[in-house]
CSV table of C-alpha atoms and ligand atoms in Angstrom, one decimal:
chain,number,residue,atom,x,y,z
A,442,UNK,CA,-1.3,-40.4,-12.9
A,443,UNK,CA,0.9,-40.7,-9.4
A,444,UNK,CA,4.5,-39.3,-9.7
A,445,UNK,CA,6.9,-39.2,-7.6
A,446,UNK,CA,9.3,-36.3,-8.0
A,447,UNK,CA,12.2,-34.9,-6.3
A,448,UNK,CA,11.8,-31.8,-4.2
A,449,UNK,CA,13.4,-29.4,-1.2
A,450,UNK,CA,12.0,-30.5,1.8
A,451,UNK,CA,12.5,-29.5,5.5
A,452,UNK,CA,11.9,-32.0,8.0
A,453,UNK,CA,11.5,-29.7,11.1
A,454,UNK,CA,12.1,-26.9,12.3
A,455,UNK,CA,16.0,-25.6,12.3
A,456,UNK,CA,16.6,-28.7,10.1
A,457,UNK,CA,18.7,-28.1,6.6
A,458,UNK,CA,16.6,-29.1,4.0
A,459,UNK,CA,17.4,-31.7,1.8
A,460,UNK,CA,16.5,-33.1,-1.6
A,461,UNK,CA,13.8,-36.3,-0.9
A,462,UNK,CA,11.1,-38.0,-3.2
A,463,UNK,CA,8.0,-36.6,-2.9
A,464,UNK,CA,5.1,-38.4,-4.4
A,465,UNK,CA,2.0,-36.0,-6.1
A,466,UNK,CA,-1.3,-36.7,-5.6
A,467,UNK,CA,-3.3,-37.0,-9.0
A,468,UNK,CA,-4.8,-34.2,-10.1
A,469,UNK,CA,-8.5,-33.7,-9.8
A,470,UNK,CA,-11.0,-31.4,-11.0
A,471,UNK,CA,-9.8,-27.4,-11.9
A,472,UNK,CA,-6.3,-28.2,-10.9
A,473,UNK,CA,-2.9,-28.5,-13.1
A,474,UNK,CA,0.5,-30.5,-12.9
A,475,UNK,CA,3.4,-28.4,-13.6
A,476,UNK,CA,6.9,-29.2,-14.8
A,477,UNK,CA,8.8,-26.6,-13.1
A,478,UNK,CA,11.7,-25.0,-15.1
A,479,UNK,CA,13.4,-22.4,-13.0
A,480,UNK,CA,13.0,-21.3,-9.3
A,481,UNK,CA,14.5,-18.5,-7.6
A,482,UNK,CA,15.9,-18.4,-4.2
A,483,UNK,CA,13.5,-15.9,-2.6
A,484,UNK,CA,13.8,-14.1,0.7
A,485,UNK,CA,10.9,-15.9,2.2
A,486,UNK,CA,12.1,-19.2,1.4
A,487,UNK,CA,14.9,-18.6,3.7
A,488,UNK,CA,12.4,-16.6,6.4
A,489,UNK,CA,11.0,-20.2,6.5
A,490,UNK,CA,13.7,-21.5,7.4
A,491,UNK,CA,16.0,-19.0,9.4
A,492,UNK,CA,13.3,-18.9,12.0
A,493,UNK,CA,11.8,-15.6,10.6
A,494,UNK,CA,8.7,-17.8,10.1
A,495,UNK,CA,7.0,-20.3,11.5
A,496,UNK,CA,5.7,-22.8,9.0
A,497,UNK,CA,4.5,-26.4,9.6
A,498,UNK,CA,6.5,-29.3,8.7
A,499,UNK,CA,7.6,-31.6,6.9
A,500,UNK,CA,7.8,-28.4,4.5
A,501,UNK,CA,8.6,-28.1,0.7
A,502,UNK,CA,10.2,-25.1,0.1
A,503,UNK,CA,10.2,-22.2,-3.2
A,504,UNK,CA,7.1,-20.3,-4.7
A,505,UNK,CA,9.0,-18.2,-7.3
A,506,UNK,CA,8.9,-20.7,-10.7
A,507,UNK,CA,7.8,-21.2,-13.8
A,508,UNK,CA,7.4,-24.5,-16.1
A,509,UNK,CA,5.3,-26.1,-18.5
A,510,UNK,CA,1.8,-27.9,-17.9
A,511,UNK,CA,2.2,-31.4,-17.9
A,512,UNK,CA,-2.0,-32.4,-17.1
A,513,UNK,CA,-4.7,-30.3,-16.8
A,514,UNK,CA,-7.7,-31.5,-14.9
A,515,UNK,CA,-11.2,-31.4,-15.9
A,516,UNK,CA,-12.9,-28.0,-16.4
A,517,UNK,CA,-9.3,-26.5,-16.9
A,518,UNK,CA,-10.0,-23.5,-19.4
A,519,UNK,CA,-7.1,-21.5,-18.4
A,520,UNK,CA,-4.2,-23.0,-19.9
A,521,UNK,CA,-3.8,-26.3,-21.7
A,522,UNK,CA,-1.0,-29.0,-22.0
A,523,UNK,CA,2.4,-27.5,-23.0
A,524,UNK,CA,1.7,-23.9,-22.4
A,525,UNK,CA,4.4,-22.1,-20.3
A,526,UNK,CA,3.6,-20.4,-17.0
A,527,UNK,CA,4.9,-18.5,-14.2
A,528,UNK,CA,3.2,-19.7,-10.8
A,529,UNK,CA,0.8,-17.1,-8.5
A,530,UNK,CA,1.8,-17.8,-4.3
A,531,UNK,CA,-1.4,-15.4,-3.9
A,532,UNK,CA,-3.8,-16.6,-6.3
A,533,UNK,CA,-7.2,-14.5,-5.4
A,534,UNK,CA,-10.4,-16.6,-5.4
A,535,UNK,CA,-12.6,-13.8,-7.3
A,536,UNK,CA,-15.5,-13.6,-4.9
A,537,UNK,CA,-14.1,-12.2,-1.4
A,538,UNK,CA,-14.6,-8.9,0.1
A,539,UNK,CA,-11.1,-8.1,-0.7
A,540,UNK,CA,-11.1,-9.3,-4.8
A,541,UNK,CA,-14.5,-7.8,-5.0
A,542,UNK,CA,-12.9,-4.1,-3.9
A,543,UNK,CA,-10.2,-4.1,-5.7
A,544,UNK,CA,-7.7,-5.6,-3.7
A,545,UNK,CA,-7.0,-8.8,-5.0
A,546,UNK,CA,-3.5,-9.2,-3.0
A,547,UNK,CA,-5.5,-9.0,0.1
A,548,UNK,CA,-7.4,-12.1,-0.9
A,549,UNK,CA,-8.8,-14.0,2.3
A,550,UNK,CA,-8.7,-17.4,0.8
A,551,UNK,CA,-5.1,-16.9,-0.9
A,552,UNK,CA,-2.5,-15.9,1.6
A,553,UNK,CA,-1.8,-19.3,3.3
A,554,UNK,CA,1.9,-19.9,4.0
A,555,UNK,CA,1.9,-23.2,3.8
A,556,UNK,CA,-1.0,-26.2,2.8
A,557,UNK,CA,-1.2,-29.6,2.8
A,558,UNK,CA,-2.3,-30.5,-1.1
A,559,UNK,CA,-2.3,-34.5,-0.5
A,560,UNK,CA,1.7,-35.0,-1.7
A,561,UNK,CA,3.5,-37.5,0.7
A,562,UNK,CA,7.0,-37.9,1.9
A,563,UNK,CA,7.1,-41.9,3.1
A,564,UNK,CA,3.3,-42.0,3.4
A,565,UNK,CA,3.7,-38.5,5.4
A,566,UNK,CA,1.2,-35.7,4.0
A,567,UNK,CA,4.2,-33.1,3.3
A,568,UNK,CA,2.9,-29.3,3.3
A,569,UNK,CA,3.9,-27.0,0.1
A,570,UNK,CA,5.1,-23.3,0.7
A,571,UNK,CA,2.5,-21.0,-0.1
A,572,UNK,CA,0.3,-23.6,-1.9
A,573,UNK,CA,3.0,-24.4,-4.3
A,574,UNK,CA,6.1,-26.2,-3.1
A,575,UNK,CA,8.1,-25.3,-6.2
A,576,UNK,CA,11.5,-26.2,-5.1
A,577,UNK,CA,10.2,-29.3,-7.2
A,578,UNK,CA,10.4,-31.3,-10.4
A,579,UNK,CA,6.9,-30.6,-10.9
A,580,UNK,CA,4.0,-29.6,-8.2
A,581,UNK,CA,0.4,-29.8,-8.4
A,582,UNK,CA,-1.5,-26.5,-8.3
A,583,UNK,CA,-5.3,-25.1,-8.1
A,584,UNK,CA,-5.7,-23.7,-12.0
A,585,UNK,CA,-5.6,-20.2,-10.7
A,586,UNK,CA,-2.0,-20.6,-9.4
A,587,UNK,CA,-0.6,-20.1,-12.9
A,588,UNK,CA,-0.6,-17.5,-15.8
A,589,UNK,CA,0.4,-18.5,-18.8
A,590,UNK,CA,3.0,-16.2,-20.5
A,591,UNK,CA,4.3,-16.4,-24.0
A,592,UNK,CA,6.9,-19.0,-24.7
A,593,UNK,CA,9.7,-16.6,-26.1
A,594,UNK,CA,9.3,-15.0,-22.5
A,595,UNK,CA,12.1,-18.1,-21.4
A,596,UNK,CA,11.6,-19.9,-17.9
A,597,UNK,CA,14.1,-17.5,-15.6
A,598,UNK,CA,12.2,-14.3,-17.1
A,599,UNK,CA,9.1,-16.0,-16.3
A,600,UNK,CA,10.0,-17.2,-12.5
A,601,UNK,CA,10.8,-13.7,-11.1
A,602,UNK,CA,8.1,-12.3,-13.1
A,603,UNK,CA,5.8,-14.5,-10.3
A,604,UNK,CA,7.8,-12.9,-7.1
A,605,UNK,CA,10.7,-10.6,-7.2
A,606,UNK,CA,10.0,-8.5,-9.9
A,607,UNK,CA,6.0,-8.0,-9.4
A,608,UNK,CA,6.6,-7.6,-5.6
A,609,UNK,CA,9.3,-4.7,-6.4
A,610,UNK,CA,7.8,-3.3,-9.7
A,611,UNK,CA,4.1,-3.2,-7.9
A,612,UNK,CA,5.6,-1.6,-4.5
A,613,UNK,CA,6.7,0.9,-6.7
A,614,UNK,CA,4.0,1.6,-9.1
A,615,UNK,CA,0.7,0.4,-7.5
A,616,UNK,CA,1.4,1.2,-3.6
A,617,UNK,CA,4.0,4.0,-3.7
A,618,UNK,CA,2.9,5.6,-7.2
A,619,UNK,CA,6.4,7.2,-7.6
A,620,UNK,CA,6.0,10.2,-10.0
A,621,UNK,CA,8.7,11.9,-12.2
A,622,UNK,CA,11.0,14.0,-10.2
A,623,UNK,CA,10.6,11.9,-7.0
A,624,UNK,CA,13.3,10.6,-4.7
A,625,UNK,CA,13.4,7.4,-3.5
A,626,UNK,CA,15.6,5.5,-0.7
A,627,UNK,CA,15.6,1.8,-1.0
A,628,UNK,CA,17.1,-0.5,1.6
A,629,UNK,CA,17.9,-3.8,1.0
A,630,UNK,CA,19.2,-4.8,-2.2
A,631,UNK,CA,18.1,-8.5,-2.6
A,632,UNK,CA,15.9,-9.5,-5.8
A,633,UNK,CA,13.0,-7.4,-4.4
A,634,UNK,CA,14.8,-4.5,-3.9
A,635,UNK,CA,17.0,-4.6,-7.1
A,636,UNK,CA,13.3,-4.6,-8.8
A,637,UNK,CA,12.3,-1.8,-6.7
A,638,UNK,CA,15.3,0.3,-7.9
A,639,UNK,CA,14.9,0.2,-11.8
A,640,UNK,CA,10.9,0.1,-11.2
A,641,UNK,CA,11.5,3.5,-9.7
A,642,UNK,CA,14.3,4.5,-12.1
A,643,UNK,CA,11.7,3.9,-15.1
A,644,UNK,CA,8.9,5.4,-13.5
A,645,UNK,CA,11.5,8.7,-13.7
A,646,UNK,CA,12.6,9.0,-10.1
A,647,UNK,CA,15.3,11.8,-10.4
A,648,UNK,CA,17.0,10.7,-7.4
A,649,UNK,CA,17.0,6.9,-6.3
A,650,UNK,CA,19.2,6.0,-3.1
A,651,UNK,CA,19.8,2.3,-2.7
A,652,UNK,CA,21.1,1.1,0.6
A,653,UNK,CA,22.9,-2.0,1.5
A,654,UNK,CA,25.2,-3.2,4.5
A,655,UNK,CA,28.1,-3.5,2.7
A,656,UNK,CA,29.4,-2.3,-0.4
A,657,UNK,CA,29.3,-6.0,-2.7
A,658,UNK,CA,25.9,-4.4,-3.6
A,659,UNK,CA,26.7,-1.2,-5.1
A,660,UNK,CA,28.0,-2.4,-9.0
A,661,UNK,CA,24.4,-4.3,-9.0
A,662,UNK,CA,22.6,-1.4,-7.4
A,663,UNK,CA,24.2,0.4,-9.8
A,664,UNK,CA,23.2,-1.6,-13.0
A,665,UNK,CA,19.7,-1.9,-12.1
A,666,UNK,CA,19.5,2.5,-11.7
A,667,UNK,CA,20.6,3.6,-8.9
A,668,UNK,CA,21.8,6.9,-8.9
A,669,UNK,CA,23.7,6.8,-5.7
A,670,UNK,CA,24.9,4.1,-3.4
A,671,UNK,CA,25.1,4.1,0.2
A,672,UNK,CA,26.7,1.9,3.2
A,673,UNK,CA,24.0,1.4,5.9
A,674,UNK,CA,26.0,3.2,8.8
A,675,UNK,CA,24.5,5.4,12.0
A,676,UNK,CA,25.0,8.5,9.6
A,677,UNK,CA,22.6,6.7,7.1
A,678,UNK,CA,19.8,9.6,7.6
A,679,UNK,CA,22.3,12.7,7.5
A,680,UNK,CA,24.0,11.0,4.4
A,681,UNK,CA,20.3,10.9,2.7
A,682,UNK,CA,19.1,14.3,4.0
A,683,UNK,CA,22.4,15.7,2.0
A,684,UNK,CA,21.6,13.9,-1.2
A,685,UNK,CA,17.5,15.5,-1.3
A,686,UNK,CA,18.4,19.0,-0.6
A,687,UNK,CA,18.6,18.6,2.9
A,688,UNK,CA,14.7,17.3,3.8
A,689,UNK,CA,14.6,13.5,3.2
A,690,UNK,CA,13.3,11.4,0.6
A,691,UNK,CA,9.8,11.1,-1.1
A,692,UNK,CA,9.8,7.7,-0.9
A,693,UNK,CA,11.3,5.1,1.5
A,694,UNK,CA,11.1,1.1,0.5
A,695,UNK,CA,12.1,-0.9,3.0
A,696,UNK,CA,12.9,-4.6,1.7
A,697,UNK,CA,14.4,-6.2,4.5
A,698,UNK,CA,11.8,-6.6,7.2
A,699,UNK,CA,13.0,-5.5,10.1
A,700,UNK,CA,12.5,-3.2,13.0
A,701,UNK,CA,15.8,-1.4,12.4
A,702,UNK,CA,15.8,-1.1,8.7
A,703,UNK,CA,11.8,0.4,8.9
A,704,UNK,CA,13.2,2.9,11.0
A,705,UNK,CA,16.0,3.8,9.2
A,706,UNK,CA,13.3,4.1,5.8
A,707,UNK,CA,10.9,6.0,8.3
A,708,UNK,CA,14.2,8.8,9.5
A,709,UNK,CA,15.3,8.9,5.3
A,710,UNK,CA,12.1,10.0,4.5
A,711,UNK,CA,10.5,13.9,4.4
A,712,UNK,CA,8.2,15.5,6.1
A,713,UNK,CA,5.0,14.1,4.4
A,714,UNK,CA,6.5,11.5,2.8
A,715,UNK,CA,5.8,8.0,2.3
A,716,UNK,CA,7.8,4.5,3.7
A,717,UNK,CA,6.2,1.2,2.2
A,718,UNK,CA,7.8,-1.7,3.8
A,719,UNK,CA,7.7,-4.6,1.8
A,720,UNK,CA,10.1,-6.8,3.7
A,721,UNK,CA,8.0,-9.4,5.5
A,722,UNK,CA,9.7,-9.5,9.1
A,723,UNK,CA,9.2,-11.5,12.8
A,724,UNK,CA,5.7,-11.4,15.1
A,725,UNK,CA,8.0,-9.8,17.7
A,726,UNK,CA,10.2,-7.9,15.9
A,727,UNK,CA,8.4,-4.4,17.3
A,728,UNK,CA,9.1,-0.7,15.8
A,729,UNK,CA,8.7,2.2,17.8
A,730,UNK,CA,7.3,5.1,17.0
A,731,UNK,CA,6.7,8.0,19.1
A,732,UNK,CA,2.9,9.5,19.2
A,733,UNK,CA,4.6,12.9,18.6
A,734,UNK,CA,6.6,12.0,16.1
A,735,UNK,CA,3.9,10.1,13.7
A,736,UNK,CA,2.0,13.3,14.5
A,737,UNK,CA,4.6,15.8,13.5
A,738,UNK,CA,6.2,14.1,10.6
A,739,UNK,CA,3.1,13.9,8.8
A,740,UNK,CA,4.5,10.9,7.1
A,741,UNK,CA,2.6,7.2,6.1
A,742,UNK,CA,3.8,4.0,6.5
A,743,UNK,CA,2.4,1.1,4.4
A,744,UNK,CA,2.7,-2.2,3.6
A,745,UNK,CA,2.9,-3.1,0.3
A,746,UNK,CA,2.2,-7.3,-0.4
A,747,UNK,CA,2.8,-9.5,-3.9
A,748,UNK,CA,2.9,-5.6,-5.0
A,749,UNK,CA,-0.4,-4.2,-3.8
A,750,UNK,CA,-1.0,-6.2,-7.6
A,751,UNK,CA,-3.2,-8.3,-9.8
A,752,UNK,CA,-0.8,-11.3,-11.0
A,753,UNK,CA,-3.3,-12.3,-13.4
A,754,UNK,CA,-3.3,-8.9,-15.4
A,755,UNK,CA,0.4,-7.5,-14.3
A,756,UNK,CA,2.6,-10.3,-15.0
A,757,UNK,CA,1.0,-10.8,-18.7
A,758,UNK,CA,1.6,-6.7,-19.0
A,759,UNK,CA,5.7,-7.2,-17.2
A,760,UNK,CA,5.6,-10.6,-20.0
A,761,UNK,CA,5.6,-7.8,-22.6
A,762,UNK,CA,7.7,-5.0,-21.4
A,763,UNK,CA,10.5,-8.2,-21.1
A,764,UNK,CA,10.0,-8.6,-24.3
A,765,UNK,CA,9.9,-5.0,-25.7
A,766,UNK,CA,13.5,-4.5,-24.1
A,767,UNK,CA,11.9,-2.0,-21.6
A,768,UNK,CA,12.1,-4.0,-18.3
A,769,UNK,CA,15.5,-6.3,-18.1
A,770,UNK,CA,15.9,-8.7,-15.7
A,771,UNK,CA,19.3,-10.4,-16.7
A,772,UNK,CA,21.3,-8.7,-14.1
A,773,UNK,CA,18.9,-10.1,-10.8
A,774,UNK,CA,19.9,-13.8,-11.8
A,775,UNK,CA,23.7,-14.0,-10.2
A,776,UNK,CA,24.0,-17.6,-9.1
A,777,UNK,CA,22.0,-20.5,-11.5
A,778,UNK,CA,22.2,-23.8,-9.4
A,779,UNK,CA,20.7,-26.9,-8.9
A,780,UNK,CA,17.6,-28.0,-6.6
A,781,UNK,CA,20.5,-29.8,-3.7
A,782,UNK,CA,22.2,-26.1,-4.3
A,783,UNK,CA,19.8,-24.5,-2.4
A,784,UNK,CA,21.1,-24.5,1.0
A,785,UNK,CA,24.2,-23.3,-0.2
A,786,UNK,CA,22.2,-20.1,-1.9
A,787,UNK,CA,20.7,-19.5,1.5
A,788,UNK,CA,24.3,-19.5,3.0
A,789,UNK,CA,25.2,-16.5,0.3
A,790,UNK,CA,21.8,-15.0,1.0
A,791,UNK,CA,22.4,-14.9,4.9
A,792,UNK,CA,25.9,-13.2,3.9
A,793,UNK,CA,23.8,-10.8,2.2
A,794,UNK,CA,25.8,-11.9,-1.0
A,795,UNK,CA,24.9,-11.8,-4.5
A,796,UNK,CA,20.7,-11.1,-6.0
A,797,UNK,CA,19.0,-14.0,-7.3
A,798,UNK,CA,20.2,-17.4,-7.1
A,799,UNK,CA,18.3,-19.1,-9.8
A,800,UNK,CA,17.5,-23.3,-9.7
A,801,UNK,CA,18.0,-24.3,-13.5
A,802,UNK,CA,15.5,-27.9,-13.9
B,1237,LIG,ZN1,9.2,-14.5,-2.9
B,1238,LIG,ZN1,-10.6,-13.4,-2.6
């Protein structure tokens, strides 16, 4: 069956996007038609079109949703009509070097930033963000692109589950393996980095430092665990050293991506210590580092990406601690709009206003 849907398209590049009809191509074999439910307004929706990125166009924007299967093609086992689902921007293909070793984030055949999957804008193929395009009424998707999750989970829960909360939660858990006692910095308090502050909190970080550029952050920093709140300033590393008993922390997360904010994680940290940067940032954006300084720091820098994580086994397990009360998510959702919203929700993002903004279908 054709539809024709509305979505958030971008013409070109430094265009605003803007709400067109979209026809979806039918679905063929192994792939699933999704009525989306809830997006959020992630970071790298705007990085697409802030110039951060450079993606092709005509471009449908968001790949942080969940909805309900509409049509499952032939040889769908996964999931069938009516089950719920929170959408995968990274699913792994099983079979690579990477999802063969353990490292199914790093999957060669899943990180594309943008596809064409045969929809059309006026006859045009269109290209979907990260395979899925979900700033959409519905969006066709490869069966592995969603995980079903259990229907009292509810369709916001289930939308940051598939990026904020398993990008923050796994930075924190599967990359940085933060251990009781720890301290931790964390710049950059967007959805991401909110997640990243009660992931550390829970996993029984004693200390946990969150860092923003201006102090409209601090009652949400705050809420999510943060045990101290600090104004990004030029006496950002002094201010840390004095809150870890004068060496630095044990953990830096940098969730901005940029050259400035990875430095500033790299100075909060110890001697030893470990800065994962989970911000995605520029090509050109280039931090320096002295050869004498990696040397004598002793410290690591990583990268962690979708939460060094296996969706298909980590957001059924997040599903549950929802549900058990041990993992709330209420407090990252600050703005719920509609899909012509959007723009406006980039505006508050660029402000560095507000955590989530959440489109309600
Ligand atoms: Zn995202
Ligand atoms: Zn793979």
């Amino acid at each position: 069956m054709t539809a024709y849907i509305r979505a958030l398209v971008v013409r070109d590049a430094g265009a605003r996007p803007a709400v067109e009809e979209v026809r979806l191509p039918e679905i063929g074999p192994g792939q699933i038609r999704v009525r989306i439910r809830a997006a959020g307004v992630c970071h790298s929706d705007l990085s697409m079109v802030n110039g951060t990125l450079r993606p092709p166009h005509p471009l449908v924007l968001g790949h942080e949703a969940a909805g309900e299967v509409v049509e499952a093609g032939a040889g769908v086992t996964r999931v069938r009509e009516g089950a719920h689902v929170a959408l995968n921007w990274s699913p792994p293909c099983r079979e690579c070097w990477f999802c063969t070793h353990g490292e199914p984030w790093l999957c060669v055949q899943a990180n594309v930033a943008a596809l064409e999957n045969g929809s059309t804008l006026n006859g045009t193929p269109v290209h979907v963000t990260l395979g899925l395009g979900a700033f959409a009424e519905q969006v066709v998707v490869p069966e592995r692109a969603v995980i079903p999750v259990p229907d009292e989970l509810g369709w916001e829960s289930a939308a940051l589950l598939g990026c904020a909360v398993l990008t923050g939660t796994g930075a924190v858990r599967n990359t940085a393996r933060v251990a009781e006692g720890d301290s931790v910095v964390v710049i950059g308090l967007g959805g991401v980095g909110l997640s990243v502050v009660a992931a550390a909190r829970a996993a029984g970080a004693a200390t946990v430092i969150a860092v923003d550029v201006t102090e409209a952050k601090k009652a949400l920093a705050e809420t999510a665990g943060a045990t101290e709140f600090l104004v990004s300033s030029e006496t950002l590393s002094r201010d840390i050293r004095a809150r870890t008993a004068g060496r630095g922390a044990d953990h830096a997360f940098e969730c901005v991506g940029r050259a400035a904010t990875i430095r500033a994680a790299w100075r909060a940290t110890r001697r030893g210590g470990q800065v994962v940067v989970v911000g995605m940032g520029r090509a050109d954006d280039m931090v320096e580092l002295s050869a004498l300084e990696i040397f004598n720091s002793a410290r690591t820098l990583r990268a962690s990406v979708y939460g060094s994580s296996d969706p298909d086994r980590e957001i059924p397990a997040l599903a549950q601690e929802v549900l058990s009360g041990t993992l709330k998510l209420d407090h990252l959702i600050t703005d719920r709009i509609t899909l012509r919203e959007v723009p406006a929700a980039f505006d508050r993002m660029s402000r560095g206003e507000g955590a989530r903004s959440m489109v309600i279908f």
